[in-house]
Coordinates of C-alpha atoms (C1' of nucleotides) in Angstrom, one line a residue:
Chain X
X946 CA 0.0 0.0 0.0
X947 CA 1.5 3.5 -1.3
X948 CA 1.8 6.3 1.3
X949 CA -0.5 9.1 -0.3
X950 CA 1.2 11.5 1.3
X951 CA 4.1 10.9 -0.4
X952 CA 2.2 10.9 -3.2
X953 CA 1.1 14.3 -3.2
X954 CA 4.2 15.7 -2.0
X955 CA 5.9 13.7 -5.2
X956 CA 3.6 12.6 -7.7
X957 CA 6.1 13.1 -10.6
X958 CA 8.5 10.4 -8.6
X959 CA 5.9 8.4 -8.3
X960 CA 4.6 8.5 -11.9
X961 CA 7.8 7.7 -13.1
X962 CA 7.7 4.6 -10.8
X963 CA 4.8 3.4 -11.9
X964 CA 6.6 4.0 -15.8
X965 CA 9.0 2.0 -14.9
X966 CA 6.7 -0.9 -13.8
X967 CA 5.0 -0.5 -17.7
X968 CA 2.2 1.3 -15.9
X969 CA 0.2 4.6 -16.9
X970 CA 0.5 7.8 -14.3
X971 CA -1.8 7.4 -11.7
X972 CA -0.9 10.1 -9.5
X973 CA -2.8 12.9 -11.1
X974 CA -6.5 11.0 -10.5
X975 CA -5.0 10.0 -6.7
X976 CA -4.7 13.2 -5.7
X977 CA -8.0 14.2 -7.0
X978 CA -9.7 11.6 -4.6
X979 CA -7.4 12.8 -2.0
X980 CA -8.2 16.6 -2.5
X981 CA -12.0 15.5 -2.0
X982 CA -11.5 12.6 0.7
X983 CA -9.6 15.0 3.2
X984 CA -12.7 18.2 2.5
X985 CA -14.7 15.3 3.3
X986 CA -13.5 14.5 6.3
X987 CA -12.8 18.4 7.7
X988 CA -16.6 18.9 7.4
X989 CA -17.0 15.9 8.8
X990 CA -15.4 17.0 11.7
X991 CA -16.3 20.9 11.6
X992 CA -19.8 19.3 12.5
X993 CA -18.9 16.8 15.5
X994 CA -17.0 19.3 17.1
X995 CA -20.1 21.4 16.9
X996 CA -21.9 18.7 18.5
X997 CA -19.5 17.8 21.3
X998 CA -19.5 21.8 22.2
X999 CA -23.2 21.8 22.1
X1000 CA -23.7 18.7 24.3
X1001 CA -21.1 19.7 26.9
X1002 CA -23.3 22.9 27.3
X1003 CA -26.3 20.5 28.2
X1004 CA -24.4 18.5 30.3
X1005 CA -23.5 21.8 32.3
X1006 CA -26.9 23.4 32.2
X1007 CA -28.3 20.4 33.3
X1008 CA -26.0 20.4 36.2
X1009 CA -27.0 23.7 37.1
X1010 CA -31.0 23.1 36.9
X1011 CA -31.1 25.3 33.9
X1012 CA -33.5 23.2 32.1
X1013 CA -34.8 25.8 29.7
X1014 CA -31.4 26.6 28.0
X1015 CA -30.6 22.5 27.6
X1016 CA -33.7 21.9 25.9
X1017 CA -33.0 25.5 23.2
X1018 CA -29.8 23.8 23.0
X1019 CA -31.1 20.5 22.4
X1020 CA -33.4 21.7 19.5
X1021 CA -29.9 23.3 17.9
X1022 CA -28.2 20.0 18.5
X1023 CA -31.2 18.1 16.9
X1024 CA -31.0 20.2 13.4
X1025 CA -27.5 19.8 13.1
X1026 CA -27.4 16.1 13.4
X1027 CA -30.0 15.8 10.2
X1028 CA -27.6 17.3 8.5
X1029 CA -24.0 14.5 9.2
X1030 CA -25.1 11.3 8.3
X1031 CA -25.0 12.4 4.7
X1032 CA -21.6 14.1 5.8
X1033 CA -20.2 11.3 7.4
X1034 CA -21.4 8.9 4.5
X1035 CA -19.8 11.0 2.1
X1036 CA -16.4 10.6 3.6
X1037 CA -16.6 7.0 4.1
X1038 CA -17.1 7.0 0.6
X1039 CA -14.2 9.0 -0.3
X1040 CA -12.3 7.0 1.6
X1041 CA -13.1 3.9 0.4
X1042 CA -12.5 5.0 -2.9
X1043 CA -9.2 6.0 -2.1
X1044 CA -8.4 3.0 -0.4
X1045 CA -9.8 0.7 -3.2
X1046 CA -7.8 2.7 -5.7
X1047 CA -4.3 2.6 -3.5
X1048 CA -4.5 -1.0 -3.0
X1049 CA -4.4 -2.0 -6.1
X1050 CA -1.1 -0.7 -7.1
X1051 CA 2.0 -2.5 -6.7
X1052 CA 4.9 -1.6 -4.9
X1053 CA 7.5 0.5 -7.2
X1054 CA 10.4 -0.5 -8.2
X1055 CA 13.8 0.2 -6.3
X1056 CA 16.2 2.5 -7.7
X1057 CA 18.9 0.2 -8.0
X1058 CA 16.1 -2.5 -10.2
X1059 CA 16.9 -2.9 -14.0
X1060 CA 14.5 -1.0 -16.6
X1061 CA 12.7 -4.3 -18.5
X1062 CA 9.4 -5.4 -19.9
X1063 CA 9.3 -9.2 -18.8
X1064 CA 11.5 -12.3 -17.8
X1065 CA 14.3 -11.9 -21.1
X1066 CA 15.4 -8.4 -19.7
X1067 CA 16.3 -10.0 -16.2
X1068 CA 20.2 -9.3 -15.5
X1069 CA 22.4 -12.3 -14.2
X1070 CA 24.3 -11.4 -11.5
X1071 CA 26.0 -14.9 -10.9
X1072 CA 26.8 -18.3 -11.4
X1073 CA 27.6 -21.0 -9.1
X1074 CA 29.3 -23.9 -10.0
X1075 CA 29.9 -26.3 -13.2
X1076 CA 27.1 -28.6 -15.2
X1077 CA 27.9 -32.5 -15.0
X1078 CA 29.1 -34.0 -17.9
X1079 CA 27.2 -37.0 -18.5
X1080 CA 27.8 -39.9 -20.6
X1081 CA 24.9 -40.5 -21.4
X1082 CA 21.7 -38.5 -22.2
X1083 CA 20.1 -37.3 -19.2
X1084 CA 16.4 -37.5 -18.8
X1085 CA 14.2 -35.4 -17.7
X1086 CA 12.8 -36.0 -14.1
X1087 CA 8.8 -36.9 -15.7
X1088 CA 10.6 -39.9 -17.3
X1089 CA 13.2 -41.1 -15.0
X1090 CA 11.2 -40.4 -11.8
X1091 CA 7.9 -42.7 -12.1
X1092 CA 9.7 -45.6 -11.6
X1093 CA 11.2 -44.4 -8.6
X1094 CA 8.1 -43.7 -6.5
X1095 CA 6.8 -40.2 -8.4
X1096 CA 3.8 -41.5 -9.0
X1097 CA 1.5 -38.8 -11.6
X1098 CA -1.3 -41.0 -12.4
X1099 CA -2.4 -41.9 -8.9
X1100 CA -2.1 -38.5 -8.1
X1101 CA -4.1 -37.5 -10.8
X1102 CA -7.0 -40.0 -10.1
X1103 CA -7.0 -38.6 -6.7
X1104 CA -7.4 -35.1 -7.3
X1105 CA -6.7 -34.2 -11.0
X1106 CA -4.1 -32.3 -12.8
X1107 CA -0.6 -30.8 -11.1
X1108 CA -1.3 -33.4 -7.7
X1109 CA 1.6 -36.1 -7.4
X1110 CA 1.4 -39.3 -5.0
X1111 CA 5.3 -39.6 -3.8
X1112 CA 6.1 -43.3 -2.6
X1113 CA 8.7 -44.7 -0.6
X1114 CA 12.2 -43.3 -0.4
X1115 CA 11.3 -40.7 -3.6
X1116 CA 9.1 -39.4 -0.5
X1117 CA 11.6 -40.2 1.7
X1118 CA 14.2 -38.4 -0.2
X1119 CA 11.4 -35.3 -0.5
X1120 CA 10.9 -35.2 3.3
X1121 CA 14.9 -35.1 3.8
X1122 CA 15.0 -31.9 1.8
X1123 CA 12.7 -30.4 3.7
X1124 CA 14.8 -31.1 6.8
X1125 CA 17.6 -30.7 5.5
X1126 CA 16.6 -27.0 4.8
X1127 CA 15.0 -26.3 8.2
X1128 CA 17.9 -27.3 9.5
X1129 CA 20.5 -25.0 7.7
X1130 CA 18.4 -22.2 8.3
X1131 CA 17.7 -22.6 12.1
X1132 CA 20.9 -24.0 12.8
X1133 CA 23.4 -21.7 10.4
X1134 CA 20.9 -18.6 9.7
X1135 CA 19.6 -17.6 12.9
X1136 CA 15.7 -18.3 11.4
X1137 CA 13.1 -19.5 14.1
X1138 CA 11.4 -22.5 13.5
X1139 CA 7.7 -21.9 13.2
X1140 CA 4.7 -23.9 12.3
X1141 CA 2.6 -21.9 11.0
X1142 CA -1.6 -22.5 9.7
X1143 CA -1.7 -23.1 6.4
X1144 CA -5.6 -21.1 6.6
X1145 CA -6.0 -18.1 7.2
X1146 CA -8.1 -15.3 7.0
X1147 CA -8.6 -12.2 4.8
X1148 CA -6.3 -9.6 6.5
X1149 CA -3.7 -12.5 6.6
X1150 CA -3.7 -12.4 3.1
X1151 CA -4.6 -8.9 2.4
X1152 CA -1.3 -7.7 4.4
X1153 CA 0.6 -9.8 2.5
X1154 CA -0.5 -8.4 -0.7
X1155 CA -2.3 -11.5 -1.6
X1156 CA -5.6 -9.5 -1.6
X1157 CA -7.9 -8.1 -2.8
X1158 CA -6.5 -8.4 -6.3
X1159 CA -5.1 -12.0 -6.6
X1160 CA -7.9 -14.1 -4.9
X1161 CA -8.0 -16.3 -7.7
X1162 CA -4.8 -17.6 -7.4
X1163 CA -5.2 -19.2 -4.6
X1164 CA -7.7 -21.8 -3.1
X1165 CA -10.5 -20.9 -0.6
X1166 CA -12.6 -22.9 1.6
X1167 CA -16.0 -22.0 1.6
X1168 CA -17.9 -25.4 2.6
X1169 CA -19.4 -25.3 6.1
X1170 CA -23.0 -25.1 6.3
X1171 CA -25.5 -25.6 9.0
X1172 CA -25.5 -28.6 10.1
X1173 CA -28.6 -29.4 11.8
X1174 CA -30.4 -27.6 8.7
X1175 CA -28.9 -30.2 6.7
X1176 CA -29.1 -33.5 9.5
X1177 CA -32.7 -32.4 9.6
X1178 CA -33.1 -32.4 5.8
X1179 CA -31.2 -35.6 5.3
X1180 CA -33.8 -37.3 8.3
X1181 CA -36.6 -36.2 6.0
X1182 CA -35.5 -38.3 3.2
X1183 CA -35.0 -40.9 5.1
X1184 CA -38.2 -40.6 6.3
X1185 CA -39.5 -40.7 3.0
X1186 CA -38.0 -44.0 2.2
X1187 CA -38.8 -45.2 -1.6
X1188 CA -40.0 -41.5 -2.9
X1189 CA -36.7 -40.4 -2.0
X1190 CA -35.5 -40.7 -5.8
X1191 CA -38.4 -38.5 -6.9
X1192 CA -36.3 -36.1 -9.0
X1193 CA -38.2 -32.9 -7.9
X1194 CA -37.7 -33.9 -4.8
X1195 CA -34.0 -34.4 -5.4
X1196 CA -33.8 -30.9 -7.7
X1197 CA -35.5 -29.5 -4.2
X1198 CA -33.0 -30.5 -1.6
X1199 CA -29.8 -29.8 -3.8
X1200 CA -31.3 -26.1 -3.9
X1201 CA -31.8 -26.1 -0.4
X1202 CA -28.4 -27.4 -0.2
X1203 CA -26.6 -24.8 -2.5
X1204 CA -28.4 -21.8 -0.3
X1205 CA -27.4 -23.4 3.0
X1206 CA -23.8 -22.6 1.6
X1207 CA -24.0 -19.3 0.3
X1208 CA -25.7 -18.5 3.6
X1209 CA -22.0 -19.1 5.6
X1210 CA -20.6 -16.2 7.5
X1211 CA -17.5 -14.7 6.2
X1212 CA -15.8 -15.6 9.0
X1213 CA -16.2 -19.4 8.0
X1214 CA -13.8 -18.4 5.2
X1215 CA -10.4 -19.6 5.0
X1216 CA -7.7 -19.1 2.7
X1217 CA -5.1 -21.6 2.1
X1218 CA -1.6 -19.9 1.8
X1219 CA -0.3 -20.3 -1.4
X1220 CA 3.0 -19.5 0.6
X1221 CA 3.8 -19.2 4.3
X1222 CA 5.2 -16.0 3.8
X1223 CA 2.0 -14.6 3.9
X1224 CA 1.5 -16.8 7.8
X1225 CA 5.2 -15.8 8.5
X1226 CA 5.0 -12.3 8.3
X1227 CA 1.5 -11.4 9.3
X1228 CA 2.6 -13.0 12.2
X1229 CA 3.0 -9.4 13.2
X1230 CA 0.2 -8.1 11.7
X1231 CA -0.8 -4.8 14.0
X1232 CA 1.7 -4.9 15.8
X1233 CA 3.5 -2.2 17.4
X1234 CA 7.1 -3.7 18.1
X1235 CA 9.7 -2.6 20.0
X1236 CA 13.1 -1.9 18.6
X1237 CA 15.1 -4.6 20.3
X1238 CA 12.9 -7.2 18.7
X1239 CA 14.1 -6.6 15.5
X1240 CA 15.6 -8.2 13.0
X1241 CA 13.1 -10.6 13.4
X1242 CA 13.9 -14.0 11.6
X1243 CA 11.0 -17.0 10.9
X1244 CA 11.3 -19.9 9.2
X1245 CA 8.5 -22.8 8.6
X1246 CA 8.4 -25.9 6.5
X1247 CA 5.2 -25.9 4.9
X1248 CA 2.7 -26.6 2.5
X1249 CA 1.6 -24.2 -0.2
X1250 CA -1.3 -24.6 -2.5
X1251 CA -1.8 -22.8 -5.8
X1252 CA -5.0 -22.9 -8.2
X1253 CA -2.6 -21.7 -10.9
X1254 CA -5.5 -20.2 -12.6
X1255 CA -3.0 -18.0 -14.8
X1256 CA -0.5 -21.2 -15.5
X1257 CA -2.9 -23.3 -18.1
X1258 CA -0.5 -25.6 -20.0
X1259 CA 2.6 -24.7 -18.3
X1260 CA 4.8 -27.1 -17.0
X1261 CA 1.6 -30.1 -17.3
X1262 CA 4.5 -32.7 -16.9
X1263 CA 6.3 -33.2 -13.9
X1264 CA 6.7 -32.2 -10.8
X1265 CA 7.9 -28.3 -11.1
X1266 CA 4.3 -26.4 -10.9
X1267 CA 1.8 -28.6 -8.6
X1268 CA -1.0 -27.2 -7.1
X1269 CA -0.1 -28.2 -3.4
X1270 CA 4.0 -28.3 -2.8
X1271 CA 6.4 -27.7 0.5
X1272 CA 8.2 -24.7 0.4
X1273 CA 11.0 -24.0 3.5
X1274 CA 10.2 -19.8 3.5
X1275 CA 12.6 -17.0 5.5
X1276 CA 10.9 -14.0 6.3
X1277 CA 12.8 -11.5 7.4
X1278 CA 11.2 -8.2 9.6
X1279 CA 13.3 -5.2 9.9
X1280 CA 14.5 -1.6 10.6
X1281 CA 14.3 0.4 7.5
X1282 CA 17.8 1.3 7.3
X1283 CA 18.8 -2.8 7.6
X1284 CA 16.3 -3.9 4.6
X1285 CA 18.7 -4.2 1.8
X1286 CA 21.4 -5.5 4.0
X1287 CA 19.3 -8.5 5.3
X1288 CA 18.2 -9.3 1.6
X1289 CA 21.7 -10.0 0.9
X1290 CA 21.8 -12.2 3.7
X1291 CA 18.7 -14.0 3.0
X1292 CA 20.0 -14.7 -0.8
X1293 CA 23.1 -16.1 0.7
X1294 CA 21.0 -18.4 3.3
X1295 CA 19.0 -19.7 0.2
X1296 CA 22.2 -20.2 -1.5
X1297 CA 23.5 -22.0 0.7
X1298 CA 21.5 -25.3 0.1
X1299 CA 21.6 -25.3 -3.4
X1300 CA 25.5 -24.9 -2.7
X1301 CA 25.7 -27.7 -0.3
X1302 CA 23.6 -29.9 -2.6
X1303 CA 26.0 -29.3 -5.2
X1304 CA 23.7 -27.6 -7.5
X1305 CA 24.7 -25.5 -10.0
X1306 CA 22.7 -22.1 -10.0
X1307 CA 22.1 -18.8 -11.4
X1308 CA 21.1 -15.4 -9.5
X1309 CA 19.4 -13.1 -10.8
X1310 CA 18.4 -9.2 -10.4
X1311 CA 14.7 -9.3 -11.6
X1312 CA 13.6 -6.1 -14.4
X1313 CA 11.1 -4.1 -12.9
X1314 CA 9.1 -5.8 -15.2
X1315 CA 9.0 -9.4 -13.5
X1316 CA 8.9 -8.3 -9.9
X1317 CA 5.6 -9.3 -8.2
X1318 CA 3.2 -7.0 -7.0
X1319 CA 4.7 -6.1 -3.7
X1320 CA 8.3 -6.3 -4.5
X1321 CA 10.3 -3.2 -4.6
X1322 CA 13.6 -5.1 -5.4
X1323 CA 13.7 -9.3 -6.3
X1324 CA 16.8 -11.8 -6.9
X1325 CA 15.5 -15.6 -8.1
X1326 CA 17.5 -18.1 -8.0
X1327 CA 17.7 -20.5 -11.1
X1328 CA 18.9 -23.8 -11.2
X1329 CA 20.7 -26.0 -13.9
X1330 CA 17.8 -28.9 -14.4
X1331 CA 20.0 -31.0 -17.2
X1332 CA 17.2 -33.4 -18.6
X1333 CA 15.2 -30.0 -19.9
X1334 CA 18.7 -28.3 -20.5
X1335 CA 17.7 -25.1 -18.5
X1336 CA 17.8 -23.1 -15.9
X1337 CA 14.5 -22.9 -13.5
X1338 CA 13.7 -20.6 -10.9
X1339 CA 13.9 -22.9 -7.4
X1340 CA 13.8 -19.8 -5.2
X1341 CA 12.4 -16.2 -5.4
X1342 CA 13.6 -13.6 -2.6
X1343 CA 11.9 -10.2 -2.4
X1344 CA 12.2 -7.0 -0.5
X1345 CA 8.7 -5.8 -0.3
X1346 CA 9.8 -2.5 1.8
X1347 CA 7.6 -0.8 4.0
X1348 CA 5.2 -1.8 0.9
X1349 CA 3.3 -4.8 3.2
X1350 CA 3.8 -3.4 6.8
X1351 CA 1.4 -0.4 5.9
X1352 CA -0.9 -3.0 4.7
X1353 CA -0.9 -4.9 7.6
X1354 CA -0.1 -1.9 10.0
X1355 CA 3.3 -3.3 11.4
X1356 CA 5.3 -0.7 13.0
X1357 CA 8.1 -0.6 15.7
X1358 CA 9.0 2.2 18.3
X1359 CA 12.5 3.9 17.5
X1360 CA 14.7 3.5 20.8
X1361 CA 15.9 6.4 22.1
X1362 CA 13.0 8.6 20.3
X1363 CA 9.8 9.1 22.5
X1364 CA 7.2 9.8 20.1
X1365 CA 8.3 8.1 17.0
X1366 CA 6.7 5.2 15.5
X1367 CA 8.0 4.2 11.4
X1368 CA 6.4 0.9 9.5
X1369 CA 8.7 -2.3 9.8
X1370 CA 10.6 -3.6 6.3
X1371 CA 9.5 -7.1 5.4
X1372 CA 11.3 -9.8 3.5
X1373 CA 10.3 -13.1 2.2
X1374 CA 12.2 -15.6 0.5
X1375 CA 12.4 -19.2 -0.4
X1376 CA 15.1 -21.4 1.1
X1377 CA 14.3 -23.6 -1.3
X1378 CA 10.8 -24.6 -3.1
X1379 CA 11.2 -28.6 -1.7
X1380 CA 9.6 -30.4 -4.9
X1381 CA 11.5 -28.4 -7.2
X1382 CA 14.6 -29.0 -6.0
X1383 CA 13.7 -32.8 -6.0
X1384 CA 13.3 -32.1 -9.2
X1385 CA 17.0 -30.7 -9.2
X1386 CA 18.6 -33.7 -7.6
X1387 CA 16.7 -36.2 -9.8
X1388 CA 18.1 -34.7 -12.4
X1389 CA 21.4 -34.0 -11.9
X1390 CA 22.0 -37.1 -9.7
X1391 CA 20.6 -39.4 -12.2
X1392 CA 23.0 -42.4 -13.2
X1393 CA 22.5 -44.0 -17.1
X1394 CA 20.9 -47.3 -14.8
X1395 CA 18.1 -45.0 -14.7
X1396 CA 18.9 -44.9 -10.9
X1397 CA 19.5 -41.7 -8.4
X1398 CA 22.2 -41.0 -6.2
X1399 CA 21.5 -39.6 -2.8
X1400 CA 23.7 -36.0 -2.4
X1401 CA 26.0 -36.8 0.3
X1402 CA 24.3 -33.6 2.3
X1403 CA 21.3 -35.8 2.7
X1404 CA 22.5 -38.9 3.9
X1405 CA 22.1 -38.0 7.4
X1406 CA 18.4 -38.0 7.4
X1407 CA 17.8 -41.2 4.3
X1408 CA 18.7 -44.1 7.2
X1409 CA 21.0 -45.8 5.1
X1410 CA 19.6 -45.0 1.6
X1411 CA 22.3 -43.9 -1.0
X1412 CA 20.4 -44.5 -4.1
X1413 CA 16.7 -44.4 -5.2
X1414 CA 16.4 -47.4 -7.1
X1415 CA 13.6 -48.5 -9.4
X1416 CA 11.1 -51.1 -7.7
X1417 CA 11.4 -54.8 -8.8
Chain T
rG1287 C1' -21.4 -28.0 20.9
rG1288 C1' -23.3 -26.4 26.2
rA1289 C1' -22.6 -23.2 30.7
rG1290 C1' -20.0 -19.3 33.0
rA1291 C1' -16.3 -15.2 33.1
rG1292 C1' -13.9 -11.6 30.3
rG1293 C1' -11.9 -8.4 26.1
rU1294 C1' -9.6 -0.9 28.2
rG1295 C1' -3.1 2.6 26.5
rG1296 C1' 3.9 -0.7 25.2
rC1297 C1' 2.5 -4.3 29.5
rA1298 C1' -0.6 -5.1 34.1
rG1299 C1' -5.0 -3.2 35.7
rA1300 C1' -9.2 0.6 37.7
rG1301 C1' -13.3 2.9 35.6
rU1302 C1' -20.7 1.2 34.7
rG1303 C1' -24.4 7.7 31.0
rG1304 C1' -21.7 14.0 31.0
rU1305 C1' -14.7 18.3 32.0
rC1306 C1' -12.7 10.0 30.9
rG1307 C1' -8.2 9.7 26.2
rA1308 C1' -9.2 7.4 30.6
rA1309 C1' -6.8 6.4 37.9
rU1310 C1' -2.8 3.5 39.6
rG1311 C1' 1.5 0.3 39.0
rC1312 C1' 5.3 -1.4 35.7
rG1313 C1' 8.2 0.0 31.5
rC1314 C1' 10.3 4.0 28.7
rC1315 C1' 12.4 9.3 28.2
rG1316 C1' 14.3 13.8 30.7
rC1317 C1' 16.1 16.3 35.0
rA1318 C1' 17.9 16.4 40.2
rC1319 C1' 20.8 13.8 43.9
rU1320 C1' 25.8 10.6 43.0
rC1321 C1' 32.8 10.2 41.3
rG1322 C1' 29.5 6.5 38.8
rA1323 C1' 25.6 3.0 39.3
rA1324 C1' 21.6 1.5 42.2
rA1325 C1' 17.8 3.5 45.2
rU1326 C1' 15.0 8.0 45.7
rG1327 C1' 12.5 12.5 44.1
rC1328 C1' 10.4 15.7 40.3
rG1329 C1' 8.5 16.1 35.3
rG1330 C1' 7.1 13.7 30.8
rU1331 C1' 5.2 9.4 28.0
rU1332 C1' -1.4 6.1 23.4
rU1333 C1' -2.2 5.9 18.3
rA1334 C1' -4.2 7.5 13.7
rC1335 C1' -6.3 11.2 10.8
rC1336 C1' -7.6 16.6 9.4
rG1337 C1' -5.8 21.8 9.6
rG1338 C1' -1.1 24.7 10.4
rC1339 C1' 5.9 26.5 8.4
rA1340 C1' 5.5 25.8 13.5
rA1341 C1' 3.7 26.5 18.4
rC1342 C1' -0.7 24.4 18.5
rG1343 C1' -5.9 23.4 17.4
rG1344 C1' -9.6 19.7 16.0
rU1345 C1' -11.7 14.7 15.1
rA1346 C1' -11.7 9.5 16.0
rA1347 C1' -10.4 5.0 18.6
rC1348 C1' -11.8 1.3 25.2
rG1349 C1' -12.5 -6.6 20.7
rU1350 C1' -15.6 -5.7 15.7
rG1351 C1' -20.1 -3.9 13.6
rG1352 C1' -24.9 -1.8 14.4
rG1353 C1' -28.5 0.7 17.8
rU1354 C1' -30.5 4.0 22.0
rU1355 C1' -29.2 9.2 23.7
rC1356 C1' -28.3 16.1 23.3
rG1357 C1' -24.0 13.1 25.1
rA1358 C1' -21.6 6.0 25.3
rA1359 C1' -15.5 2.7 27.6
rU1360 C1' -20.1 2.8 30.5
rC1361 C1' -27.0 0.9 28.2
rC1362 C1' -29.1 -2.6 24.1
rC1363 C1' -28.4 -6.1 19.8
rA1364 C1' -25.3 -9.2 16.6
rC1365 C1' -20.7 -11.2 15.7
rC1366 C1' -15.4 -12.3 16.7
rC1367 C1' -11.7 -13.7 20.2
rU1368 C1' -9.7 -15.4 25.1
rC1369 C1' -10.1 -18.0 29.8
rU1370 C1' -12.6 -21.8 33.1
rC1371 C1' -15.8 -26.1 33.5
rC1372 C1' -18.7 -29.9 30.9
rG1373 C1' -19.5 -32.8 26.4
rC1374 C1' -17.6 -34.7 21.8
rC1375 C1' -13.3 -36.0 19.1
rA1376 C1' -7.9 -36.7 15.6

RNA sequence: GGAGAGGUGGCAGAGUGGUCGAAUGCGCCGCACUCGAAAUGCGGUUUACCGGCAACGGUAACGUGGGUUCGAAUCCCACCCUCUCCGCCA
């Protein structure tokens, strides 16, 4: 969420932010709303304080036994109320508007962020170690891994498309990433372990930047209903024996069904996170912190889910874009003057387990135009998958700013300063997406047997497993 | 799910229709005392928004949203959350 005060004091900054993000000037039309939100609110107020003034005279006339000047003052009091309602509705309005228009535009781009339009205009900053040379042609993971326990097709006949049903030590294997990463960054990084929900609710996701304007990409529940409504209705049919198959009377209860659900309360709505960054950080959501607390460091192991809605046809084979994954996340909350310092840090600690997996890797500085929504600066890293012969993105690490903390209303008290209160700067990060870099060790582990080595980092937690091999 | 209690400032905790934005304690900041520290004393200390260069003035907020009233932390309604007990249960 933009600061409209900066706004107005800058709108030609801002504008050319919003350039650089391929987006048209907005700051003009924001000002506009501003201009009429904040008369709004001044009459607003000219006409309470009128009120309170008027009622403290009552209160005193009363006190005195002066009845007849608290009821003339009373009448006066009277008139003027007619006239706020409309007042006060009319700067709710204006307010709203603002508000609706603000959060809808994404964080701009730091100064230091390359001018681009999309992914090809990315700048590599650098490389970590060399490609295997194999001597024989590597497969890809969606044809070497079935027959090691990735198992597609009963994942798909349990819940479609982009769900995978991991057996034995392939899902062994999986799970020892996952600790394996928790560990590094508890143990080396100074992250706190956290386990997190996976649902939450609207302002969860809303102060992560997840809402209003990216609902779709993520999965919702939205099923509980009344239950004795629906035992009671259920008791009727039974009750009805034989003429239960009646279709009206089938047509009937589904309707009565399908209203019992759109009747639910909002607050029977749950998000599932589509990462735990958005769990992590609004861990702290309306909070007021105190300086000492900071840097704050979380960790969790978690899973994510993702409708994909925008993904049709990408990646349909294998295991890189599921609808439900693990991802080991680092969130990072800090002091403004610390943000860019601790994304450094927070590259490295991702780094790290590509680096001890012996991965090879890219980093790169994302354009302004492929940063997400509430990123002001973004480095993904990328790493070398040689059955598909490319580089792809494992881990994504973002500095959103202050850019999530007004959204969520995170601040911390400045030590030393009495008055002064300044929005937190939050960080998220993924250290690493698990099933991807699965993906990463199928694939560059792969022997021509069509079996998979275990990376020496994991042996600790595979109990004596070096190698997946294909079942018998 | 049932019964009861409760949600107030950074924290603890008073306050039950009118100078209550809110006593008190803790914490924090400043000053005094001290060689220094502790202890003590004195003063200060919620947040957001609107107006103002500023000093300052105004408005709002006592879980959330409605309502009653000239006036609500205080009364009424709904919802959310926490705690205790009971029930059910992975």
């Amino acid at each position: 969420m933009h600061d409209i005060r900066l706004i107005r004091e800058n709108p030609e900054g801002f504008d050319a932010g919003l350039a650089r993000r391929g987006l048209e000037p907005l700051a003009r039309a924001l000002i506009v709303l501003d201009e009429e939100r904040r008369a709004a609110t001044t009459a607003v107020q000219v006409a309470q304080s009128r009120r309170n003034e008027a009622s403290k005279l009552i209160g005193a006339a009363m006190a005195k036994g002066d009845r007849d000047t608290a009821e003339a003052v009373k009448a006066e009091v009277a008139a003027l109320k007619d006239s706020m309602p409309a007042l006060e509705a009319r700067a709710d309005d204006m307010a709203a508007k603002l508000k609706a228009a603000l959060e809808i535009i994404p964080n701009l781009p730091a100064d230091d962020v390359p001018h681009g339009m999309g992914e090809e205009e990315n700048v590599e900053v650098s490389r970590w170690g060399t490609a295997r040379e194999f001597d024989f042609t590597p497969k890809e993971h969606a044809d070497l891994a079935p027959a090691l326990g990735m198992d597609f097709e009963t994942g798909a006949r349990l819940s479609g498309a982009r769900f995978t049903f991991l057996r034995g030590d392939m899902a062994r294997l999986h799970r020892a990433l996952g600790q394996f990463m928790l560990d590094v960054q508890t143990r080396e990084h100074g992250y706190e372990e956290s386990n997190p929900p996976v649902l939450v609710g609207d302002d969860a996701m809303y102060g992560t930047d997840k809402l209003p304007k990216f609902g779709n990409d993520s999965f919702q529940t939205n099923l509980t209903y009344d239950d004795e409504r629906l035992k009671a209705q259920y008791f009727e049919w039974a009750q009805a024996g034989g003429d239960v198959a009646e279709p009206e009377q089938i047509a009937q209860a589904a309707v009565e069904i399908s209203q019992l659900r759109r009747r639910q309360k909002d607050t029977d709505r749950r998000w599932l996170i589509p990462t735990s960054e958005v769990s992590l950080t609004a861990s702290v959501m309306g909070e007021l912190l105190d300086e000492s607390a900071l840097p704050m460091r979380l960790t969790a192991l978690t899973l994510c889910f993702r409708s994909e809605a925008g993904a049709a046809g990408r990646d349909t084979r294998g295991f890189i874009r599921q609808h439900q994954f693990e991802k080991c996340e680092l969130v990072s909350i800090v002091r403004p003057e610390d943000s860019e310092a601790e994304h450094q840090r927070m590259v490295r600690a991702a780094e790290t387990i590509l680096e001890r997996l012996d991965l090879p890797y890219r980093k790169l500085l994302l354009c302004t135009g492929d940063m997400g929504f509430g990123a002001r600066k973004t480095y993904d890293l990328e790493v070398w998958l040689p059955g598909q012969g490319a580089y792809r993105e494992i881990s994504s690490c973002s500095n959103t700013g202050e850019f999530q903390a007004r959204r969520m209303n995170t601040r911390y008290r400045v030590a030393g300063e009495q008055k002064k209160t300044e929005f937190v700067h939050t960080l998220n990060g993924s250290g690493l997406a698990v099933g991807r870099t699965l993906v990463a060790v199928i694939e560059n582990y792969q022997n021509a047997d069509g079996t998979v080595t275990v990376p020496d980092a994991l042996l600790p937690y595979m109990g004596g497993v070096t190698r997946l091999e294909p079942a018998k």
